[in-house]
Amino acid sequence: MLAPHHDGSPLHVSTQTPALGETVRVRLRVPAGEAGPAGLGLAALDGVSVRSNPNHEPRFAPAVLLGEHGGWAWWQAEVEVENPVHGYRFLLTGPAADAAGTGDAAGAGLPAQRWLNATGLHDTEPLDAEDFKLVASPADIGAPPEWLASSVLYQVFPDRFARSAAADGRELPEWAIAAAWGDPVDPEPPARSTQFYGGDLDGVTERLGHLADLGVTLLYLTPVFAGRSNHRYDATNFDAVDPLLGGDEALVRLVEAAHARGIRVIGDLTSNHSGDAHEWFLAAHHHPEAPESDFYYWKDAANDGYESWLGVPSLPKFNWASKELRRRFIEGPDSVVARWLKPPFHLDGWRIDVANMTGRLGAEDLNAEVRQTIRRTMVEVNPDTILLGESTNDAASDFQGDAWHGAMTYTTFTRPLWSWLMRPGSEAAGGIGFAGNRVPSYTGRQFHAVHTRFVAGFPWRTRLGTLNALNTHDTPRFATSALPGAVPVALGLSVTLPGIPVVFAGDEFGLTGVDGEASRTPIPWPLLEQDRAADAAALAQDTTRLYTELIALRRGQPALNGGGMRWLHIGDDVLVFVRESEENSVLVTAGRGDFSVTIPVAALGGGAGDAMGLQPLFGAEVAGAPGVQLAESDGEIRLSAHGPSFAAWAFSGVKTP
């Protein structure tokens, strides 16, 4: 609770967008009193310095004590950003070794050392990979747009979201297995990829009012280019919107209507592969003389066998050594990447499918070249756009600020969340990446350990753009196997932890699904619009109200939109943390079961006693209503609840010397 703290937020770092050679001020805060539980209050410190690692050669800079405020002492040092990714950590020199209780007579009188990096406080030297990071993006890559950190993302799988009246007049292709909107999803091949409900982009446009009512600010569409499947990740071209979705004009109508409501729209590109019916692949298959021949990896001189995504023959893998492929697809104003960001389409960015595998095959690794080229093209067309990359496992090595603004990954949030809040023994087939498709059972301490381990690898600003998804179109839905009462806890963490909250269409109605395909349920709009007397409709309305309130919580509190992050308590069944900014602070409690936790008021960093002014935002016990109870006395607050619970309180912002 009372431990030295630093993060990448504006409270602790003077700029989020430094240039190479710029000097950045970094700040460390420590408890101002005697040594606290961490053993390093101000009274126990001999000094503080910052250790950087420019050009892989350590360098130290002294920190100066700025003063005290609100029970915390603040130290500041200057760091020159010498590399595009500049790592740094804090060295805290504490009491003499014998006073620290080492029992080592040989070390008596020597100052003890503690290191603070992105994974926490250490009494031994940590890894460079776990350092805090300053990112100096080249001008042709650019910094993330300002709106990224305050986004709330809603994901739509077009075939299953909404169907306009125009869909009735469209002729189905030969691959499609027609389904009525109320038919159950068939998860077995061939229907698994070819069952076709006929959702279209005008249907999405007609339901934008629902997204606006939820508070969504960013709409993510899975692929809109024609394919030979309902998911369209097997594109047959990148030059036109699938006529089954309404064609180019329907996308223009959707983006214009979304922008009018203050909702941005991003598309989905498959940079790792095309479909085997793509015009480029058809031109090259069995035709080694074709200009498109070097777009793919061939296993023989006749261009017969080829590499594909995970061995799936319908998804041939791109060879990014091809300059012509780069020119057509990702490089310059005439490329596919550029075309859809320009008028009349005006997309606000891209999510890149299978970003982790793009450009990688055996000894060849062109991933960095591809992602940087994509971003350079985007900056040329419209720098106020975002680039998100799918990397479902440990993604940090690719997400160091040289292209991607955030990751669609499951390691930082989704998997640890499921492991804490799922019923023990739950299965999770496909997509989410659990070993053996089984969800392990974590304590809250393990959730914290895993979450901290994986987010530590990201620069702060990339962490703010990384998705906090309960689930996506590729996974089972969280609600399917969640502990009773756990959905508000999970969603509460999604909107309050650093990162972008994600709603996969239907989550807000309480829909379930045992795997990625079963989760792609057509939204049952007719049922949802029935009278409240219908149980399913009533449940959906209650869940929608929950989503609306928690999204409003996220959007309404400055501290939750780019503010800092400090853990206050980590227990098996309860997690407590505070998000902080100059404008305000938010205290958050997430409980899996019964709990009672006592926290010093000083740990909140906002003064003492009634001056704290904690104002309930969500889930607090008020006038006898169930929720988390907060009691204050003798310089402490006690938080307690029965059963799963999520609560948040606002209080004053952080004042610094």
XYZ file of C-alpha atoms in Angstrom:
657
model
C 0.000 0.000 0.000
C 2.636 2.504 1.119
C 5.318 1.647 -1.392
C 7.493 3.677 -3.786
C 5.650 4.226 -7.054
C 6.223 5.309 -10.637
C 4.300 4.761 -13.874
C 4.298 6.312 -17.326
C 1.383 8.690 -16.747
C 1.665 12.503 -16.857
C 1.954 12.621 -13.056
C 5.300 10.878 -13.326
C 6.620 11.615 -16.830
C 6.839 15.135 -18.263
C 5.910 14.143 -21.837
C 4.264 11.157 -23.446
C 5.776 11.927 -26.851
C 9.482 12.722 -26.460
C 11.785 13.270 -29.405
C 15.190 11.665 -29.717
C 17.647 13.749 -27.752
C 14.953 15.362 -25.624
C 15.398 15.503 -21.860
C 12.430 14.080 -19.966
C 11.678 14.635 -16.290
C 10.678 11.460 -14.464
C 9.277 11.420 -10.944
C 9.223 8.878 -8.139
C 6.933 9.123 -5.127
C 7.626 7.479 -1.777
C 5.759 7.541 1.544
C 6.788 10.658 3.438
C 6.882 9.077 6.916
C 8.917 6.337 8.493
C 9.606 3.126 6.621
C 6.260 1.598 5.663
C 5.434 -2.016 4.746
C 7.853 -1.782 1.830
C 10.609 -0.617 4.173
C 11.301 2.503 2.136
C 9.549 5.563 3.449
C 11.282 8.920 3.053
C 12.879 8.669 6.487
C 14.605 5.443 5.462
C 16.001 6.694 2.143
C 19.566 7.853 1.709
C 19.081 8.767 -1.925
C 17.435 8.051 -5.289
C 18.876 7.847 -8.791
C 17.677 6.775 -12.217
C 19.513 4.072 -14.118
C 19.093 4.223 -17.909
C 20.567 1.899 -20.488
C 21.323 3.996 -23.602
C 23.051 2.014 -26.323
C 23.020 -0.928 -23.875
C 25.477 0.812 -21.539
C 24.114 1.671 -18.055
C 24.081 5.313 -16.987
C 22.969 6.851 -13.698
C 21.422 10.251 -13.050
C 20.793 11.598 -9.552
C 17.277 12.449 -8.444
C 16.527 15.482 -6.283
C 13.896 15.651 -3.560
C 11.238 18.126 -4.703
C 9.216 18.121 -1.493
C 6.204 16.522 0.123
C 2.469 16.662 -0.473
C -0.453 14.568 0.741
C 1.737 12.161 2.679
C 4.108 11.494 -0.221
C 7.601 12.736 -1.026
C 8.464 13.325 -4.672
C 11.862 12.824 -6.287
C 12.723 13.988 -9.797
C 15.488 13.130 -12.234
C 16.259 14.027 -15.829
C 16.675 11.390 -18.522
C 17.918 12.100 -22.025
C 16.094 9.932 -24.572
C 18.977 8.537 -26.595
C 17.299 5.545 -28.264
C 13.849 5.083 -29.856
C 12.944 2.885 -26.875
C 14.775 4.205 -23.841
C 14.569 2.038 -20.733
C 15.030 3.309 -17.202
C 14.519 2.221 -13.599
C 14.928 3.757 -10.168
C 17.632 2.882 -7.655
C 16.660 3.581 -4.048
C 19.438 3.538 -1.493
C 18.115 2.614 1.916
C 19.328 1.958 5.433
C 22.577 0.206 6.220
C 22.619 -3.519 5.561
C 22.883 -4.493 9.229
C 19.895 -2.298 10.058
C 17.946 -4.017 7.319
C 18.382 -7.293 9.159
C 20.590 -9.120 6.698
C 22.534 -10.810 9.467
C 25.651 -10.460 7.338
C 28.403 -8.944 9.455
C 30.603 -8.464 6.398
C 28.013 -6.091 4.960
C 27.434 -4.094 8.109
C 27.190 -0.374 7.507
C 26.892 -0.640 3.696
C 23.802 0.972 2.147
C 21.070 -1.413 0.997
C 19.668 -1.119 -2.523
C 16.175 -1.488 -3.927
C 15.254 -1.309 -7.606
C 11.870 -0.111 -8.887
C 10.893 -1.111 -12.415
C 7.691 -1.885 -14.301
C 7.171 -5.146 -12.402
C 7.555 -3.565 -8.973
C 10.097 -3.259 -6.174
C 13.089 -5.627 -6.073
C 15.940 -6.252 -3.665
C 18.088 -7.792 -6.411
C 19.064 -6.413 -9.804
C 16.213 -6.871 -12.338
C 16.140 -7.455 -16.095
C 16.517 -4.619 -18.602
C 13.426 -5.960 -20.388
C 11.317 -5.010 -17.350
C 12.444 -1.372 -17.252
C 10.042 1.520 -17.623
C 10.203 2.808 -21.198
C 10.201 6.159 -22.950
C 9.305 5.942 -26.654
C 10.550 8.413 -29.240
C 8.588 7.641 -32.393
C 10.112 8.732 -35.719
C 8.192 11.498 -37.457
C 7.056 9.144 -40.215
C 5.519 6.801 -37.612
C 4.060 9.423 -35.312
C 2.670 9.257 -31.804
C -0.741 7.742 -31.013
C -3.702 10.063 -31.545
C -4.886 11.801 -28.392
C -8.280 10.085 -28.500
C -6.857 6.562 -28.262
C -6.572 6.344 -24.461
C -10.191 7.415 -23.899
C -11.738 5.019 -26.427
C -14.431 2.440 -25.695
C -14.439 -0.176 -28.464
C -17.425 -2.116 -29.798
C -16.691 -5.060 -32.078
C -19.127 -6.053 -34.815
C -19.064 -9.279 -36.817
C -21.102 -7.972 -39.779
C -22.916 -11.178 -40.779
C -24.409 -11.508 -37.297
C -25.100 -7.969 -36.026
C -28.096 -6.601 -37.940
C -29.790 -7.168 -41.286
C -31.328 -4.348 -43.302
C -34.367 -4.819 -45.529
C -32.095 -4.599 -48.584
C -30.485 -7.916 -47.651
C -33.638 -9.768 -48.682
C -33.032 -8.924 -52.332
C -29.452 -10.180 -52.556
C -28.608 -13.452 -54.247
C -26.501 -15.757 -52.109
C -23.205 -17.125 -53.437
C -22.794 -20.851 -53.994
C -20.710 -21.345 -50.830
C -23.312 -19.911 -48.458
C -25.695 -22.011 -46.342
C -28.693 -19.748 -45.804
C -29.957 -19.281 -42.243
C -32.907 -17.359 -40.895
C -32.010 -14.705 -38.302
C -33.473 -16.734 -35.444
C -31.810 -20.030 -36.407
C -29.199 -21.401 -33.985
C -25.547 -21.200 -34.974
C -24.233 -24.477 -36.362
C -20.644 -24.868 -35.116
C -19.853 -27.952 -37.212
C -18.207 -27.891 -40.666
C -19.120 -26.995 -43.316
C -21.693 -24.667 -41.724
C -19.134 -23.411 -39.209
C -17.653 -21.036 -41.760
C -20.405 -20.906 -44.368
C -23.670 -20.514 -42.443
C -24.917 -17.167 -43.702
C -27.373 -14.895 -41.905
C -27.085 -11.870 -44.178
C -26.188 -9.115 -41.727
C -24.978 -6.041 -43.587
C -23.507 -2.591 -43.100
C -26.797 -0.738 -43.464
C -28.047 -2.935 -40.643
C -25.156 -1.643 -38.529
C -25.997 1.929 -39.499
C -29.598 1.429 -38.408
C -28.407 0.319 -34.954
C -25.870 3.073 -34.318
C -28.288 4.620 -31.843
C -27.799 1.568 -29.643
C -24.020 2.044 -29.698
C -24.373 5.728 -28.913
C -26.697 4.950 -25.999
C -24.124 2.501 -24.625
C -21.455 5.204 -24.778
C -19.274 3.527 -27.412
C -16.707 5.785 -29.121
C -14.955 3.333 -31.464
C -16.549 0.757 -33.784
C -14.387 -2.118 -35.013
C -15.691 -4.050 -38.021
C -14.277 -7.485 -38.786
C -13.463 -7.795 -42.531
C -15.843 -6.218 -45.021
C -14.111 -7.472 -48.176
C -15.672 -10.369 -50.073
C -14.568 -13.885 -49.187
C -15.960 -17.388 -49.366
C -16.965 -17.584 -45.720
C -19.143 -15.765 -43.220
C -16.064 -14.370 -41.446
C -14.407 -12.982 -44.610
C -10.860 -13.499 -43.339
C -10.304 -15.368 -46.634
C -10.527 -12.254 -48.811
C -10.991 -12.597 -52.558
C -9.964 -8.942 -53.051
C -9.206 -5.790 -51.064
C -10.561 -3.322 -53.599
C -14.280 -3.346 -52.838
C -16.697 -3.906 -49.978
C -18.554 -7.193 -50.321
C -21.822 -6.592 -52.239
C -23.476 -8.900 -49.691
C -22.741 -6.184 -47.120
C -24.111 -3.427 -49.357
C -20.954 -2.529 -51.278
C -18.766 0.558 -51.030
C -21.712 2.917 -50.671
C -22.917 1.138 -47.546
C -19.533 1.614 -45.874
C -19.573 5.298 -46.744
C -23.066 5.643 -45.245
C -22.011 3.815 -42.094
C -18.850 5.835 -41.462
C -20.608 9.138 -42.118
C -23.451 8.244 -39.756
C -21.035 7.005 -37.092
C -18.911 10.142 -37.304
C -22.046 12.250 -36.933
C -22.619 10.508 -33.589
C -19.007 10.924 -32.456
C -18.116 7.276 -33.123
C -14.949 6.433 -35.027
C -14.724 3.328 -37.233
C -11.782 1.016 -37.911
C -11.521 -1.845 -40.377
C -9.815 -5.245 -40.324
C -6.999 -6.312 -42.683
C -5.390 -9.741 -43.074
C -1.718 -8.926 -43.595
C -0.620 -12.534 -43.035
C -2.676 -14.175 -45.776
C -5.373 -13.863 -48.401
C -8.015 -16.342 -49.414
C -7.231 -19.005 -51.989
C -9.819 -17.382 -54.263
C -8.100 -13.979 -54.065
C -7.361 -12.520 -57.487
C -3.642 -12.316 -56.652
C -3.457 -15.952 -55.631
C -5.447 -17.153 -58.622
C -3.112 -15.224 -60.929
C -0.058 -16.905 -59.373
C -1.257 -20.441 -58.605
C 0.329 -22.738 -61.219
C 1.694 -19.626 -62.956
C 5.277 -18.989 -61.763
C 5.725 -16.418 -64.515
C 2.928 -14.186 -63.154
C 3.841 -10.851 -61.509
C 1.919 -12.028 -58.441
C 4.022 -15.171 -58.122
C 6.326 -13.650 -55.501
C 3.350 -12.572 -53.342
C 3.229 -16.062 -51.780
C 5.525 -18.848 -50.575
C 5.614 -21.747 -53.039
C 6.893 -25.215 -52.235
C 7.747 -26.199 -55.794
C 8.770 -24.665 -59.109
C 5.297 -25.156 -60.592
C 3.606 -22.954 -57.941
C 1.458 -25.856 -56.860
C 2.038 -26.353 -53.127
C 2.224 -23.296 -50.878
C 2.537 -22.119 -47.282
C -0.677 -21.200 -45.514
C -1.886 -19.998 -42.126
C -1.517 -22.942 -39.729
C -1.735 -25.303 -42.691
C -5.264 -24.203 -43.699
C -5.189 -24.411 -47.523
C -7.830 -21.717 -48.043
C -5.526 -19.118 -46.404
C -2.265 -18.873 -48.420
C 0.464 -16.891 -46.671
C 1.858 -13.625 -48.048
C 5.569 -13.289 -48.782
C 6.475 -9.750 -47.738
C 9.850 -9.882 -49.463
C 7.852 -8.935 -52.573
C 8.230 -5.231 -53.375
C 5.218 -5.358 -55.664
C 3.042 -6.831 -52.900
C 4.137 -4.009 -50.626
C 3.348 -1.422 -53.297
C -0.134 -2.749 -53.928
C -1.092 -3.557 -50.356
C 0.658 -1.439 -47.733
C 2.975 1.197 -49.192
C 2.031 4.625 -50.476
C -1.136 6.565 -51.264
C -2.410 4.083 -53.864
C -2.175 1.034 -51.584
C -5.009 -0.905 -49.997
C -4.052 0.471 -46.579
C -4.341 4.050 -47.827
C -7.436 3.680 -50.013
C -9.891 3.065 -47.192
C -8.573 5.855 -44.975
C -9.114 8.454 -47.707
C -12.363 9.975 -48.999
C -15.019 8.864 -49.451
C -14.520 6.077 -46.894
C -12.637 7.869 -44.092
C -11.905 4.865 -41.883
C -10.162 5.896 -38.661
C -7.615 3.088 -38.612
C -6.966 -0.608 -38.907
C -6.897 -3.697 -36.774
C -4.426 -6.109 -38.349
C -5.321 -9.801 -38.220
C -2.623 -12.324 -37.247
C -0.169 -9.474 -36.804
C 2.155 -11.679 -34.785
C 2.730 -14.106 -37.704
C 2.851 -11.513 -40.473
C 6.142 -11.595 -42.366
C 7.499 -14.470 -40.318
C 8.364 -17.892 -41.652
C 11.282 -19.958 -40.431
C 14.466 -17.902 -40.530
C 12.735 -14.972 -42.241
C 11.352 -12.138 -40.119
C 10.015 -9.088 -41.937
C 7.393 -8.239 -39.313
C 8.914 -4.932 -38.240
C 9.285 -3.771 -41.850
C 5.666 -4.581 -42.619
C 4.128 -2.952 -39.557
C 6.273 0.169 -39.917
C 5.393 0.469 -43.600
C 1.694 0.187 -42.798
C 1.964 2.943 -40.211
C 4.019 5.229 -42.470
C 1.344 4.937 -45.136
C -1.363 5.734 -42.592
C 0.527 8.809 -41.388
C 0.863 10.050 -44.970
C -2.885 9.784 -45.495
C -4.191 10.699 -42.036
C -1.983 10.708 -38.916
C -5.074 10.925 -36.689
C -5.690 7.193 -37.129
C -4.887 4.142 -35.009
C -3.173 0.861 -35.748
C -3.977 -2.155 -33.570
C -2.297 -5.523 -34.014
C -3.555 -8.980 -33.089
C -0.961 -10.905 -31.083
C -2.753 -13.338 -28.842
C 0.152 -14.346 -26.592
C 3.189 -12.530 -25.170
C 3.129 -9.540 -27.499
C 5.508 -7.056 -25.884
C 8.514 -7.537 -28.168
C 6.515 -6.293 -31.188
C 4.740 -3.470 -29.363
C 7.503 -1.037 -28.463
C 6.062 2.039 -30.147
C 7.510 1.633 -33.644
C 4.136 1.084 -35.345
C 1.339 -0.561 -33.347
C -0.556 1.711 -30.969
C -2.008 -1.197 -29.024
C -2.359 -4.960 -28.958
C -5.334 -7.242 -29.319
C -3.871 -9.808 -26.939
C -5.225 -12.164 -24.296
C -2.219 -12.405 -21.957
C -2.452 -9.050 -20.232
C -6.120 -9.117 -19.234
C -8.421 -11.741 -20.731
C -6.751 -14.979 -19.675
C -5.833 -13.873 -16.132
C -9.337 -12.424 -15.701
C -10.994 -15.670 -16.782
C -8.686 -17.625 -14.504
C -9.791 -15.554 -11.516
C -13.512 -15.212 -12.263
C -14.493 -18.439 -14.068
C -16.073 -21.476 -12.453
C -13.297 -23.961 -11.537
C -12.804 -26.613 -14.215
C -14.264 -24.481 -17.028
C -13.347 -25.308 -20.597
C -12.500 -22.684 -23.202
C -12.281 -24.178 -26.667
C -10.211 -22.398 -29.272
C -9.192 -18.817 -29.881
C -8.248 -17.688 -26.399
C -5.107 -19.817 -26.065
C -5.447 -21.727 -22.800
C -3.307 -24.849 -22.641
C -5.499 -27.880 -23.222
C -8.515 -25.573 -23.608
C -8.906 -25.549 -19.818
C -9.141 -22.413 -17.700
C -6.767 -22.596 -14.729
C -8.033 -21.380 -11.357
C -6.169 -18.309 -10.094
C -6.293 -16.410 -6.865
C -6.401 -12.639 -6.997
C -2.693 -12.666 -6.204
C -2.042 -14.805 -9.260
C -4.217 -12.539 -11.411
C -2.115 -9.597 -10.278
C 1.158 -11.461 -10.840
C 0.268 -12.529 -14.393
C -1.280 -9.193 -15.346
C 1.722 -7.273 -14.029
C 4.198 -9.609 -15.729
C 2.703 -9.152 -19.175
C 1.839 -5.436 -19.081
C 5.322 -4.621 -17.788
C 6.772 -5.337 -21.226
C 4.753 -2.565 -22.886
C 5.652 1.124 -22.878
C 2.994 3.005 -20.934
C 1.390 4.623 -23.968
C 1.130 1.260 -25.763
C -0.437 -0.232 -22.651
C -3.125 2.473 -22.830
C -3.996 1.312 -26.369
C -4.043 -2.410 -25.567
C -7.459 -4.064 -25.428
C -9.121 -5.101 -22.162
C -11.447 -7.686 -23.721
C -13.704 -9.984 -21.730
C -13.968 -11.931 -24.994
C -13.929 -11.401 -28.761
C -15.308 -13.005 -31.915
C -12.562 -15.670 -31.657
C -13.283 -16.859 -28.112
C -16.080 -18.266 -25.992
C -18.082 -15.552 -24.289
C -17.006 -14.807 -20.731
C -20.576 -14.969 -19.392
C -20.895 -18.615 -20.462
C -18.811 -19.975 -17.566
C -18.396 -16.972 -15.280
C -18.901 -17.338 -11.549
C -22.349 -16.129 -10.455
C -22.240 -12.372 -10.100
C -18.843 -12.054 -11.798
C -19.861 -10.139 -14.948
C -19.997 -6.716 -13.211
C -16.606 -7.430 -11.631
C -15.039 -8.389 -14.966
C -16.542 -5.468 -16.867
C -15.622 -3.116 -14.041
C -11.986 -4.160 -14.344
C -12.158 -3.768 -18.131
C -13.249 -0.126 -17.859
C -10.969 0.873 -14.974
C -7.619 -0.812 -15.648
C -5.317 0.954 -18.150
C -6.286 -0.065 -21.682
C -9.267 0.083 -24.043
C -12.499 -1.560 -22.836
C -13.981 -3.929 -25.417
C -17.592 -4.964 -25.980
C -18.108 -7.759 -28.479
C -21.584 -7.241 -29.927
C -24.055 -9.141 -27.755
C -22.051 -9.028 -24.520
C -24.289 -6.213 -23.360
C -27.323 -8.484 -23.778
C -25.857 -11.351 -21.761
C -25.319 -13.631 -24.763
C -23.291 -16.819 -24.267
C -21.250 -19.128 -26.488
C -18.969 -22.087 -25.814
C -16.401 -21.282 -28.514
C -15.544 -18.599 -31.042
C -18.074 -19.779 -33.589
C -20.924 -20.292 -31.117
C -20.232 -16.791 -29.790
C -20.967 -15.280 -33.203
C -24.649 -15.321 -32.398
C -27.018 -13.166 -34.454
C -28.183 -10.370 -32.158
C -31.783 -11.258 -31.247
C -33.201 -7.777 -31.771
C -36.882 -8.868 -31.937
C -36.598 -10.714 -28.612
C -34.741 -7.855 -26.950
C -37.457 -5.419 -27.934
C -40.265 -7.450 -26.395
C -42.038 -6.394 -23.228
C -39.996 -6.599 -20.018
C -42.241 -9.450 -18.896
C -40.161 -11.755 -21.092
C -37.353 -13.143 -18.928
C -34.715 -13.032 -21.658
C -35.594 -9.465 -22.570
C -35.541 -8.384 -18.942
C -32.121 -9.969 -18.412
C -30.820 -8.296 -21.553
C -32.128 -4.916 -20.430
C -30.521 -5.317 -17.004
C -27.196 -6.307 -18.568
C -27.387 -3.430 -21.041
C -27.987 -1.050 -18.136
C -24.877 -2.435 -16.414
C -22.766 -1.901 -19.535
C -24.126 1.605 -20.037
C -23.386 2.619 -16.444
C -19.863 1.218 -16.409
C -18.981 2.697 -19.792
C -20.247 6.045 -18.484
C -18.017 5.565 -15.435
C -15.025 5.069 -17.707
C -15.782 8.036 -19.928
C -16.703 10.414 -17.113
C -13.565 10.149 -14.963
C -10.355 11.818 -16.189
C -8.211 9.460 -14.108
C -9.568 6.458 -16.046
C -8.582 7.961 -19.390
C -4.798 8.006 -19.271
C -4.285 8.443 -15.527
C -1.717 6.559 -13.464
C -2.224 3.241 -11.703
C -1.299 2.068 -8.172
C -2.233 -1.202 -6.492
C -3.356 -0.790 -2.872
C -4.312 -4.341 -1.896
C -3.910 -7.738 -3.528
C -5.770 -10.627 -1.961
C -7.048 -13.996 -3.072
C -10.613 -12.718 -3.365
C -10.268 -8.948 -3.653
C -8.192 -6.409 -5.582
C -8.003 -2.718 -4.709
C -6.265 -0.046 -6.761
C -6.384 3.650 -7.510
C -6.197 5.472 -10.842
C -4.771 8.975 -10.552
C -4.451 12.237 -12.435
C -4.168 15.914 -11.614
C -7.904 16.313 -12.331
C -9.198 13.531 -10.098
C -8.578 10.070 -8.661
C -10.696 6.905 -8.657
C -10.582 4.207 -5.977
C -11.564 0.780 -7.348
C -12.509 -2.414 -5.508
C -13.105 -5.724 -7.315
C -14.161 -8.707 -5.220
C -14.701 -12.346 -6.118
C -16.182 -13.297 -2.733
C -16.609 -12.001 0.800
C -13.868 -9.634 1.898
C -12.871 -7.020 4.440
C -9.834 -4.865 3.744
C -8.296 -2.017 5.744
C -6.249 0.627 3.947
C -4.462 3.679 5.413
C -6.016 6.884 4.136
C -2.476 8.067 3.419
C -2.149 5.314 0.803
C -4.810 7.024 -1.286
C -2.594 10.047 -1.689
C -5.358 12.593 -1.137
C -4.948 13.914 2.377
C -6.542 12.593 5.526
C -9.890 12.266 7.240
C -13.076 13.724 5.762
C -11.014 15.875 3.418
C -10.742 12.817 1.214
C -14.258 13.476 -0.022
C -14.786 9.998 -1.470
C -17.823 10.170 -3.734
C -19.577 6.905 -4.747
C -19.540 6.306 -8.492
C -20.677 2.689 -8.799
C -21.425 -0.312 -6.608
C -21.051 1.370 -3.231
C -23.506 0.580 -0.441
C -25.803 3.577 -0.220
C -28.888 3.865 1.993
C -28.953 0.148 2.649
C -28.676 -0.898 -0.988
C -26.333 -3.898 -1.454
C -22.809 -3.142 -2.507
C -19.355 -2.498 -1.132
C -19.402 -0.794 2.238
C -16.809 1.877 3.010
C -16.142 2.997 6.585
C -13.532 5.512 7.713
C -11.929 5.968 11.154
C -8.564 6.700 12.757
C -6.795 7.402 9.496
C -7.969 4.206 7.824
C -10.768 3.111 5.544
C -12.345 -0.324 5.679
C -13.834 -1.844 2.535
C -16.091 -4.877 2.887
C -18.688 -6.805 0.915
C -20.470 -10.125 0.714
C -20.106 -12.047 -2.525
C -18.816 -10.812 -5.901
C -18.782 -7.026 -6.116
C -17.332 -4.090 -7.958
C -17.282 -0.521 -6.695
C -15.610 2.794 -7.462
C -15.332 6.149 -5.713
C -14.015 9.471 -7.017
C -11.901 11.835 -4.993
C -9.464 14.686 -5.414
C -6.683 14.705 -7.956
C -3.024 14.367 -7.060
C -1.145 17.523 -6.184
C 2.605 17.473 -6.626
C 5.365 19.734 -5.297
